[in-house]
Amino acid sequence: MHLPTLLIVAALIPLAACRQPATDDATEPAPVTDAAAAIRDIHSFAEPHRVAIRHLALDLAMDFAARTLAGTATLQLEWRDPAADALLLDTRDLTILRAEAGDPAGGWRELPFELAEPDRTLGRRLTLRTGGQPGSVRITYRTSPAASGLQWLTPAMTQGGRQPFIFSQSQQIHARSWVPLQDTPMVRFTYEARLRTPPELMALMSADNDPAAPRDGDYTFRMPQPIPSYLLAIAAGDLVFAPIDHRSGVWAEPALVQRAAAEFADTGRMIEAAETLYGPYRWDRYDILVLPPSFPYGGMENPRLTFATPTVIVGDRSLVALIAHELAHSWSGNLVTFATANDAWLNEGFTTYVEGRLIEALYGRERADLDRVIERNELRQEFAAENLALQPLAIAQEALPDPDDNLVGTVYTKGAWFLQFLEERFGRERFDAFLRGYFEHFAFQSISTVQFRDYACRHLLDLAPGRVSQAEFDAWLYQPGVPATAPQVTSARLAAVDAAREAWQANAALPQSAVTAAWSTQEWVHFLDGLPEAPDTERLAALDVAYQFTGTPNPEIAQRWYPLTVRGGYTAARPAMARFLNRVGRRKIVMPIYKALAATPDGLVFAREVFAAARPALHPITVASIEAALAVDQAPLAVPPAPPESAGSG
Ligand code: BES
Ligand code: ZN
């Protein structure tokens, strides 16, 4: 190529890299310039372009007998549309007793309000007829015992058995079941709270928890950084604190706290590794709250206070990637937030990528690659012709009526894979600098995939032209499946597991305990993942004799082993399976077991029995998922009987 041609080509590449995707694309993005204003969150009734919450003050009393939170939520407002004369809020199952507008002199004036008919997914729109544009409104309300974002536990459902327990889970759209607010990640607000609890209980929030605070039933909190509603969190129970280092520690019931602190002893080093890669930790303390086993998720990145399932405390630190993950959200998600659940990969994909980098920094690449291989195998299982619309990273609005329906394979695994692809093409040094700049540039903002794309075009693709074409970049965002450009990863340790499994399947002996003694959770998971869909009953029995899978406390193994026993007709596992399902309520772990059971008439009968016994101790989110899988009760989760107080208002 001679010089003029070269120059022309070089001049064209940056332009080509940042062109808009073809307009016939299913998920055609809005024009980049107006991206922020053009975003609409279909999972909220709020209209943040007219008025937005800037600060929330909660004053709530906790009543364990009635299973309610009751009190006031005061919202400070920023009016953005001069013509606006109403405030639209999200609620679910809330009883609204009164609405008032604050005046500059500090007085309150009663406001008319209306609760719309409930929507099964979104709850009820609350309209406050503000007339003018008051600086604040105060809502007096109480929650329902069935609030989808809260779980009330009797003492018997806790480790210690002496005190009750409550915890929230607000993501994705459950904050509206315990606070009337704009329940969309597009809106960020600071908050403060005063909580009255039974005096024996310690209350915590996603805020400035003080390990030295007296336990007296009257607690105050402040969160000075603006957060989206899904990061609003509350918990109370017989909780004590054990430090890990000067800025991290564990809250748990007394019987568990030392084991938890030992399992999560590397947390301080993880924070340091993350700061080295992506800049300072901006949230002051990083503590972990270990919840009862009914917590419906593995972890939840509530700012300053990660909520975690106790099931990852397995004694060998093999599942601490969960902490790396939730900590990573302190950058990807809590600092730079997705604007809508349709952009969930900006939270979970980035976080899974950062999690891998932290695991690599602490334990080496070999260890990190174990998880990558396992996750990508899961993605191959999950991606099917039926869910093509949920496979692009940018999910079209109509493809996601319920924000909880995203595919794990897409938002977590493919999202992280995309970033690893970019890292490999641009080199680690340049890519790390890009991510540092990205977190800094969008700190405390909520952004869409289009905004990320635009930023990456200008700060990555254009800076090193020729490394990644626009078509390659956009294929990840807008096409289903895994692009051909995806970098492959292998693991010698998992290849050895494959060899051992295949030898056994070819009728050689099972791997000896001298070999398997060195296997971590990941090797066992890979061993089970490679078995046939429905192994012979005798083969399963032989495995169980050799390795005692039945009765395992390890959730990653249980999640895989029990479905194999169901499909292979190995009924000897059933009593232990029932005990496991009675104890653990983590949705990702129990759903594969219930789904396997629901596939046969006999299994379905067994599953319904187990569920009936387990149900009182399960979280509403998990209950809803199991009900759908077993189709036992089609009564909607979200529709409350109309309470008289709210009916009277409109
Ligand atoms: N933020 C998620 C949990 C979540 C996602 C709750 C979407 C509700 C809706 C959290 O960070 C998470 O990803 N948890 C994972 C653990 C992680 C190690 C993959 C989980 O709970 O399984
Ligand atoms: Zn996450």
XYZ file of C-alpha atoms and ligand atoms in Angstrom:
673
model
C 0.000 0.000 0.000
C 1.472 3.424 -0.867
C 1.319 6.386 1.430
C -1.807 8.275 0.268
C -3.918 5.116 0.357
C -2.613 4.300 3.816
C -3.516 7.756 5.088
C -7.023 7.540 3.694
C -7.546 4.120 5.248
C -6.186 5.295 8.590
C -8.463 8.324 8.516
C -11.495 6.168 7.815
C -11.010 3.599 10.544
C -11.971 5.741 13.534
C -15.112 6.923 11.770
C -15.989 3.401 10.806
C -15.471 2.198 14.360
C -17.979 4.663 15.818
C -20.725 4.606 13.221
C -24.269 3.856 14.339
C -25.337 0.237 13.902
C -27.507 -0.551 10.878
C -31.042 0.818 11.363
C -32.821 -2.484 10.737
C -31.311 -3.806 13.935
C -33.822 -5.170 16.445
C -32.290 -3.146 19.262
C -31.543 0.017 17.386
C -30.073 2.532 19.821
C -31.173 6.124 20.130
C -28.946 8.860 18.685
C -25.846 9.052 20.838
C -26.073 12.785 21.554
C -29.384 12.572 23.364
C -28.927 9.113 24.771
C -29.420 9.998 28.421
C -32.610 11.962 27.838
C -34.003 9.344 25.477
C -33.780 6.410 27.881
C -37.043 5.114 29.213
C -37.330 2.476 31.900
C -40.399 0.395 31.133
C -40.164 -1.251 34.583
C -41.111 1.910 36.453
C -44.083 4.293 36.500
C -41.797 7.210 37.390
C -41.153 10.131 35.058
C -37.662 11.251 36.108
C -37.373 13.692 33.213
C -40.119 15.746 34.916
C -39.150 15.400 38.572
C -36.561 13.309 40.392
C -35.918 12.268 43.995
C -32.625 13.689 45.298
C -32.811 12.620 48.931
C -34.873 10.161 50.937
C -35.458 10.304 54.699
C -37.050 7.222 56.238
C -38.527 7.040 59.712
C -39.809 3.514 60.257
C -40.853 1.222 63.070
C -40.384 -2.506 62.680
C -43.219 -4.699 63.966
C -42.414 -8.421 63.970
C -45.847 -9.453 65.219
C -47.610 -7.632 62.395
C -44.711 -8.172 59.945
C -44.791 -4.548 58.884
C -42.575 -1.531 58.562
C -44.599 1.591 59.269
C -43.789 5.284 59.308
C -42.863 7.982 56.859
C -40.781 8.454 53.740
C -39.837 12.062 53.009
C -38.654 12.702 49.465
C -36.711 15.784 48.438
C -37.496 16.615 44.858
C -35.758 18.213 41.914
C -38.344 19.474 39.454
C -37.114 19.332 35.867
C -40.213 20.050 33.785
C -41.730 23.470 34.554
C -45.150 22.161 33.519
C -45.132 19.189 35.891
C -47.740 19.256 38.682
C -47.754 15.655 39.900
C -45.331 13.085 41.249
C -45.620 9.489 39.999
C -44.152 6.846 42.291
C -43.792 3.073 42.273
C -45.403 0.998 45.008
C -46.283 -2.636 45.542
C -48.533 -3.874 48.333
C -48.129 -0.624 50.293
C -50.892 0.915 52.386
C -50.691 4.660 51.868
C -52.167 6.541 54.821
C -51.343 10.143 54.013
C -49.425 12.342 51.570
C -48.227 15.843 52.352
C -46.244 18.579 50.668
C -43.580 20.462 52.572
C -43.579 24.248 52.521
C -40.462 26.409 52.880
C -41.487 27.439 56.429
C -41.340 23.810 57.544
C -45.089 23.154 57.558
C -46.933 20.325 55.823
C -50.048 20.501 53.674
C -52.177 17.447 52.879
C -52.085 16.263 49.249
C -54.659 14.266 47.306
C -53.287 10.983 45.946
C -54.367 7.988 43.870
C -53.252 4.384 43.728
C -53.790 2.868 40.291
C -54.944 -0.701 39.698
C -52.128 -3.176 40.370
C -49.977 -4.450 37.520
C -48.789 -8.018 38.109
C -45.141 -7.189 37.399
C -44.885 -3.507 38.241
C -47.167 -3.056 41.238
C -49.303 0.086 41.651
C -48.607 3.590 40.450
C -49.015 6.186 43.191
C -49.877 9.661 41.922
C -49.453 12.620 44.271
C -51.352 15.635 42.982
C -48.824 18.233 44.086
C -50.481 21.086 42.228
C -47.292 23.154 42.303
C -43.729 21.982 42.684
C -43.029 21.479 46.406
C -39.433 20.886 47.459
C -40.426 17.821 49.408
C -43.276 15.406 50.003
C -43.920 13.176 53.001
C -45.762 9.880 52.709
C -47.122 8.014 55.719
C -47.450 4.336 54.920
C -46.988 0.768 56.003
C -45.806 -2.358 54.237
C -47.709 -5.600 53.780
C -46.615 -8.861 55.458
C -46.354 -10.187 51.880
C -43.946 -7.443 50.700
C -41.917 -9.032 47.888
C -38.755 -7.220 48.934
C -38.767 -8.242 52.598
C -38.477 -11.525 54.402
C -39.655 -11.818 57.998
C -38.189 -14.821 59.794
C -39.379 -16.309 63.041
C -36.674 -17.193 65.598
C -36.960 -20.859 64.567
C -35.772 -19.926 61.050
C -32.487 -18.487 62.317
C -29.233 -20.113 63.383
C -29.560 -19.067 67.024
C -33.281 -19.739 67.274
C -33.846 -16.971 69.826
C -34.491 -13.744 67.916
C -36.489 -12.974 64.797
C -34.782 -11.692 61.662
C -35.720 -9.450 58.759
C -33.870 -8.616 55.586
C -34.633 -6.824 52.338
C -33.780 -7.698 48.740
C -34.613 -4.695 46.575
C -33.080 -5.616 43.215
C -34.590 -5.608 40.670
C -37.903 -3.881 41.414
C -38.728 -4.787 45.004
C -37.692 -1.571 46.785
C -41.179 -0.351 45.877
C -42.652 -2.998 48.195
C -41.122 -1.327 51.260
C -40.660 2.327 50.259
C -42.816 4.442 47.919
C -40.254 5.868 45.481
C -39.040 6.145 41.892
C -37.948 2.549 41.549
C -35.703 2.871 38.519
C -31.894 2.767 38.434
C -31.986 5.962 36.350
C -32.693 7.940 39.519
C -30.068 8.274 42.258
C -30.578 9.779 45.694
C -28.798 10.060 49.022
C -30.621 8.810 52.085
C -30.909 8.870 55.841
C -33.013 6.686 58.074
C -34.191 6.253 61.621
C -35.300 2.739 62.526
C -37.071 1.548 65.657
C -36.673 -2.204 66.265
C -37.119 -4.540 69.216
C -34.230 -3.551 71.532
C -32.542 -6.990 71.393
C -31.960 -6.660 67.669
C -29.145 -5.002 65.743
C -30.329 -3.102 62.668
C -28.151 -2.508 59.600
C -28.622 -0.716 56.302
C -26.704 -0.133 53.071
C -25.206 2.882 54.828
C -22.767 3.955 57.553
C -23.136 1.002 59.931
C -21.121 1.502 63.073
C -19.670 -1.698 64.552
C -19.545 0.110 67.909
C -23.168 1.343 67.904
C -25.065 0.445 71.087
C -27.722 -2.192 70.604
C -30.791 -0.333 71.868
C -33.481 -0.634 69.227
C -33.097 2.936 67.963
C -30.751 3.302 64.996
C -29.882 6.071 62.585
C -28.151 5.782 59.227
C -26.721 8.010 56.532
C -25.782 7.211 52.967
C -24.107 10.367 51.650
C -23.391 9.032 48.160
C -26.300 8.997 45.691
C -27.529 5.455 45.016
C -30.260 3.916 42.879
C -33.305 2.437 44.636
C -32.301 -1.185 44.084
C -29.359 -0.644 46.462
C -31.589 0.396 49.349
C -31.238 -2.324 51.979
C -32.203 -3.103 55.549
C -31.682 -6.017 57.933
C -32.167 -6.703 61.619
C -31.536 -9.694 63.800
C -29.255 -11.120 66.445
C -26.202 -9.788 64.623
C -22.673 -9.344 65.884
C -19.548 -8.033 64.164
C -16.094 -9.514 63.606
C -13.420 -7.388 61.923
C -11.399 -8.608 58.931
C -9.184 -5.551 58.663
C -9.352 -1.826 59.358
C -12.128 -1.168 56.833
C -13.834 -4.532 56.390
C -15.573 -7.061 58.566
C -18.416 -9.531 58.878
C -21.832 -9.224 60.505
C -23.546 -12.506 61.313
C -25.396 -14.396 63.969
C -23.045 -15.177 66.870
C -22.758 -18.896 66.050
C -21.514 -18.156 62.529
C -19.480 -14.984 62.759
C -16.030 -16.477 63.369
C -16.369 -19.077 60.623
C -17.578 -16.349 58.274
C -14.662 -14.059 59.112
C -12.231 -16.935 58.458
C -13.851 -17.852 55.133
C -13.761 -14.223 53.966
C -10.326 -13.402 55.422
C -9.007 -12.315 51.993
C -11.546 -9.496 51.648
C -9.069 -6.761 52.577
C -6.627 -7.972 49.947
C -9.424 -8.061 47.388
C -10.253 -4.402 48.067
C -6.588 -3.482 47.648
C -6.330 -5.440 44.384
C -9.452 -3.712 43.060
C -8.125 -0.268 43.995
C -4.830 -0.983 42.240
C -6.702 -1.879 39.076
C -9.632 0.543 39.036
C -9.021 3.409 41.427
C -9.977 4.186 45.028
C -12.798 2.416 46.836
C -15.323 5.226 47.189
C -17.689 3.867 49.842
C -15.665 4.067 53.066
C -16.218 0.680 54.780
C -16.814 -2.662 53.060
C -18.606 -5.121 55.347
C -20.379 -8.395 54.656
C -23.680 -9.407 56.232
C -24.166 -13.182 56.360
C -27.874 -13.922 56.117
C -29.949 -16.976 56.976
C -29.935 -19.688 54.259
C -33.293 -18.521 52.891
C -31.580 -15.493 51.307
C -32.763 -15.855 47.689
C -29.427 -14.914 46.070
C -25.784 -15.788 46.454
C -24.861 -12.206 47.120
C -26.221 -8.689 46.783
C -23.934 -5.700 46.397
C -25.721 -3.359 48.821
C -23.267 -0.463 49.183
C -20.965 -0.685 52.220
C -22.713 -3.900 53.255
C -22.727 -6.847 50.856
C -25.513 -9.296 51.696
C -24.329 -12.915 51.356
C -25.751 -16.409 51.556
C -24.264 -18.556 54.330
C -24.070 -21.461 51.855
C -20.728 -20.237 50.472
C -19.113 -20.782 53.873
C -17.801 -24.236 52.993
C -14.576 -24.110 55.004
C -12.005 -24.023 52.194
C -12.593 -20.544 50.724
C -13.401 -22.185 47.360
C -16.487 -20.003 46.848
C -15.045 -16.585 47.757
C -15.393 -15.447 44.146
C -18.820 -14.390 45.415
C -17.168 -11.734 47.589
C -14.886 -10.676 44.726
C -18.038 -10.296 42.646
C -20.054 -8.232 45.105
C -17.019 -6.097 45.926
C -16.429 -5.513 42.204
C -19.918 -3.997 42.010
C -18.545 -1.115 44.119
C -17.144 0.055 40.763
C -19.310 -1.634 38.126
C -22.893 -1.056 39.189
C -22.840 0.955 42.377
C -20.542 3.647 40.965
C -21.429 3.326 37.262
C -24.970 2.012 37.101
C -27.083 0.559 34.297
C -29.964 2.863 33.404
C -32.432 0.018 32.907
C -32.572 -3.762 33.342
C -32.259 -3.976 29.539
C -28.628 -2.884 30.033
C -28.029 -5.364 32.874
C -24.775 -6.548 31.311
C -23.227 -3.153 32.140
C -23.603 -4.179 35.798
C -23.226 -7.944 35.810
C -20.956 -8.487 32.809
C -18.487 -5.816 33.928
C -18.658 -7.192 37.462
C -18.035 -10.767 36.349
C -15.060 -9.533 34.349
C -13.664 -7.573 37.326
C -14.376 -10.543 39.632
C -12.186 -12.681 37.357
C -9.427 -10.089 37.472
C -9.554 -9.997 41.285
C -9.449 -13.783 41.544
C -6.504 -13.697 39.165
C -4.746 -11.031 41.235
C -5.187 -12.982 44.475
C -4.995 -16.617 43.407
C -3.543 -16.657 39.891
C -4.788 -17.108 36.348
C -5.228 -20.873 36.608
C -7.788 -20.442 39.383
C -9.644 -17.691 37.523
C -9.789 -19.789 34.359
C -11.530 -22.610 36.229
C -14.534 -20.372 36.790
C -14.414 -19.032 33.231
C -14.533 -22.522 31.693
C -17.396 -23.586 33.955
C -19.423 -20.422 33.266
C -18.962 -20.678 29.501
C -20.092 -24.292 29.522
C -23.195 -23.145 31.388
C -23.785 -20.452 28.785
C -23.701 -23.079 26.013
C -26.357 -25.012 27.936
C -28.525 -21.953 28.482
C -28.446 -20.510 24.955
C -31.148 -22.168 22.876
C -33.074 -21.225 19.757
C -36.046 -20.269 21.977
C -34.293 -17.451 23.813
C -32.531 -15.662 20.951
C -34.069 -12.280 21.880
C -32.390 -12.439 25.295
C -28.936 -13.244 23.924
C -27.674 -9.870 22.633
C -26.022 -7.806 25.378
C -28.357 -4.915 24.553
C -31.838 -6.330 25.240
C -34.756 -4.821 23.305
C -37.505 -3.368 25.516
C -40.200 -5.728 24.281
C -37.969 -8.752 24.994
C -37.941 -8.084 28.750
C -41.386 -7.384 30.220
C -40.185 -8.710 33.604
C -36.753 -7.369 34.584
C -35.962 -10.594 36.459
C -36.077 -12.639 33.246
C -32.582 -11.814 31.951
C -30.366 -14.789 31.024
C -27.379 -15.356 33.303
C -25.403 -16.541 30.276
C -25.962 -13.237 28.504
C -25.587 -10.572 31.155
C -22.895 -12.247 33.289
C -20.909 -14.593 31.080
C -21.195 -13.117 27.607
C -20.812 -9.621 29.065
C -17.566 -10.571 30.812
C -16.418 -12.485 27.737
C -16.882 -9.357 25.603
C -14.640 -7.366 27.932
C -12.046 -10.133 27.901
C -12.178 -10.011 24.101
C -11.522 -6.262 24.193
C -8.746 -6.755 26.749
C -6.989 -9.276 24.535
C -7.295 -7.170 21.374
C -6.151 -3.898 22.983
C -3.749 -5.334 25.512
C -4.173 -5.396 29.250
C -2.381 -2.126 29.914
C -4.485 -0.058 27.543
C -7.704 -1.800 28.494
C -7.153 -1.392 32.235
C -6.536 2.315 31.710
C -9.710 2.508 29.637
C -11.792 0.900 32.401
C -10.260 3.173 35.054
C -11.228 6.160 32.912
C -14.710 4.757 32.326
C -15.415 4.340 36.057
C -14.138 7.845 36.707
C -16.008 9.448 33.810
C -19.407 7.940 34.644
C -19.018 7.856 38.445
C -22.429 8.167 40.188
C -24.270 8.135 36.863
C -26.682 5.648 35.335
C -25.950 4.857 31.711
C -27.230 2.830 28.783
C -25.430 0.431 26.463
C -25.481 3.157 23.799
C -23.574 5.511 26.096
C -21.015 2.802 26.806
C -20.683 2.127 23.092
C -20.143 5.778 22.337
C -17.570 6.138 25.121
C -15.706 2.998 24.037
C -15.627 4.229 20.457
C -13.953 7.455 21.481
C -11.715 6.183 24.271
C -10.767 2.738 23.079
C -11.524 1.886 19.469
C -10.469 5.235 18.043
C -7.298 5.389 20.127
C -5.929 2.173 18.693
C -7.461 1.904 15.238
C -7.558 -1.411 13.492
C -7.693 -3.619 16.579
C -11.467 -4.124 16.660
C -13.836 -3.251 13.836
C -17.232 -1.715 14.362
C -18.877 -4.861 13.063
C -16.937 -7.018 15.515
C -17.801 -4.708 18.417
C -21.480 -4.457 17.543
C -21.880 -8.193 17.003
C -21.405 -8.650 20.756
C -23.978 -5.973 21.588
C -26.671 -6.628 19.026
C -26.442 -10.258 17.847
C -27.555 -13.411 19.652
C -25.090 -16.221 20.356
C -21.375 -15.965 21.018
C -19.424 -14.129 18.305
C -16.721 -16.040 16.432
C -14.192 -13.509 17.766
C -14.640 -14.792 21.347
C -11.283 -15.733 22.890
C -11.175 -19.332 24.081
C -9.947 -20.429 27.457
C -8.751 -23.842 28.567
C -7.845 -25.310 31.933
C -5.344 -28.136 32.377
C -6.902 -28.991 35.732
C -10.359 -29.324 34.200
C -8.944 -31.270 31.256
C -7.581 -33.769 33.797
C -11.085 -34.019 35.256
C -12.465 -34.698 31.771
C -9.909 -37.437 31.277
C -10.761 -39.048 34.619
C -14.497 -38.933 33.910
C -14.088 -40.291 30.382
C -11.884 -43.140 31.585
C -14.576 -44.121 34.088
C -17.263 -43.908 31.428
C -15.146 -46.215 29.249
C -15.378 -48.680 32.139
C -12.109 -47.993 33.880
C -12.169 -47.365 37.628
C -13.386 -44.151 39.204
C -10.658 -41.626 39.976
C -8.920 -42.628 43.209
C -9.218 -40.559 46.349
C -5.496 -39.797 46.071
C -6.426 -37.868 42.900
C -9.722 -36.381 43.996
C -8.367 -35.277 47.361
C -6.759 -32.375 45.520
C -9.961 -31.428 43.711
C -11.616 -28.139 44.625
C -15.310 -27.328 44.289
C -14.624 -26.280 40.692
C -13.222 -29.691 39.707
C -16.200 -31.487 41.232
C -18.583 -29.109 39.482
C -16.861 -29.808 36.166
C -16.912 -33.545 36.814
C -20.693 -33.443 37.344
C -21.325 -31.008 34.464
C -19.758 -33.511 32.036
C -21.957 -36.464 32.999
C -24.807 -37.500 30.684
C -28.222 -35.843 31.177
C -29.635 -38.934 32.874
C -26.952 -41.355 34.046
C -27.885 -44.971 34.897
C -29.089 -45.505 38.437
C -26.235 -47.932 39.157
C -23.647 -45.466 37.911
C -25.078 -42.779 40.195
C -25.049 -45.191 43.125
C -21.392 -46.015 42.426
C -20.516 -42.309 42.347
C -22.367 -41.699 45.574
C -20.611 -44.574 47.358
C -17.251 -43.269 46.204
C -17.753 -39.533 46.833
C -20.799 -39.048 49.105
C -22.447 -36.363 47.004
C -25.828 -36.951 48.649
C -26.073 -34.747 51.700
C -23.349 -32.336 50.552
C -23.551 -28.896 52.160
C -21.797 -27.433 49.092
C -24.486 -25.599 47.084
C -22.601 -25.768 43.766
C -22.409 -29.561 44.035
C -25.971 -29.978 45.325
C -27.358 -27.847 42.476
C -25.859 -30.317 39.968
C -25.976 -33.641 41.785
C -29.637 -33.690 42.808
C -30.990 -33.020 39.279
C -28.794 -35.895 38.009
C -30.265 -38.203 40.651
C -33.771 -37.135 39.651
C -33.236 -37.755 35.947
C -31.339 -40.990 36.576
C -33.993 -42.363 38.951
C -31.622 -42.598 41.924
C -34.308 -42.186 44.567
C -31.977 -42.976 47.464
C -30.976 -39.299 47.323
C -34.492 -38.055 48.013
C -34.511 -37.725 51.804
C -31.290 -35.696 51.765
C -32.575 -33.677 48.808
C -35.712 -32.840 50.771
C -33.614 -31.754 53.754
C -31.484 -29.567 51.487
C -34.564 -27.946 49.915
C -35.962 -27.348 53.375
C -32.872 -25.500 54.479
C -31.637 -23.557 51.445
C -33.680 -20.923 49.631
C -31.076 -19.545 47.225
C -32.977 -19.384 43.964
C -30.164 -20.266 41.565
C -29.403 -23.408 43.586
C -32.893 -24.752 44.266
C -34.523 -24.006 40.911
C -32.591 -26.620 38.859
C -33.631 -29.230 41.434
C -37.306 -28.252 41.418
C -37.320 -28.041 37.613
C -35.810 -31.518 37.278
C -38.417 -32.867 39.696
C -41.282 -31.118 37.917
C -40.408 -32.926 34.662
C -41.926 -36.250 35.776
C -45.336 -36.883 37.380
C -43.812 -38.748 40.307
C -41.122 -36.109 40.794
C -43.748 -33.374 40.683
C -45.711 -34.999 43.497
C -42.537 -35.249 45.575
C -41.585 -31.636 44.734
C -44.999 -30.349 45.809
C -44.713 -32.158 49.128
C -41.239 -30.788 49.757
C -42.296 -27.292 48.725
C -45.346 -27.330 50.973
C -43.079 -28.049 53.944
C -40.315 -25.627 52.924
C -42.541 -22.759 51.871
C -43.125 -20.983 55.200
C -39.378 -20.422 55.541
C -38.787 -19.355 51.925
C -38.388 -15.844 50.579
C -41.272 -14.441 48.458
C -38.967 -14.200 45.412
C -38.027 -17.871 45.653
C -41.634 -18.864 46.373
C -42.756 -17.118 43.188
C -40.140 -18.922 41.087
C -40.948 -22.350 42.519
C -44.677 -21.777 42.121
C -44.141 -20.969 38.462
C -42.040 -24.113 37.987
C -44.528 -26.353 39.768
C -47.574 -24.378 38.597
C -49.117 -25.045 41.994
C -50.676 -21.707 42.641
C -51.322 -19.176 39.957
C -52.366 -16.475 42.422
C -50.344 -13.390 41.532
C -47.494 -12.493 43.845
C -48.058 -8.771 43.671
C -51.772 -8.137 43.963
C -52.842 -7.150 47.460
C -56.429 -7.172 48.635
C -57.332 -3.455 48.374
C -56.818 -2.055 51.867
C -59.511 0.392 52.982
C -57.094 3.267 53.597
C -55.737 3.299 50.074
C -59.095 2.681 48.455
C -60.481 5.849 50.024
C -58.056 8.163 48.315
C -58.947 8.118 44.720
N -26.802 -8.084 41.815
C -26.732 -9.497 41.783
C -27.966 -10.165 42.339
C -29.241 -9.836 41.581
C -29.242 -9.671 40.205
C -30.420 -9.731 42.275
C -30.429 -9.353 39.545
C -31.588 -9.422 41.617
C -31.598 -9.235 40.251
C -25.499 -10.021 42.518
O -24.381 -9.208 42.354
C -25.129 -11.333 41.904
O -24.790 -11.343 40.760
N -25.202 -12.417 42.662
C -24.873 -13.742 42.202
C -23.533 -14.162 42.697
C -22.398 -13.987 41.752
C -21.142 -14.629 42.300
C -22.644 -14.449 40.366
C -25.879 -14.711 42.766
O -26.626 -14.329 43.653
O -25.897 -15.861 42.345
Zn -23.667 -9.209 40.404
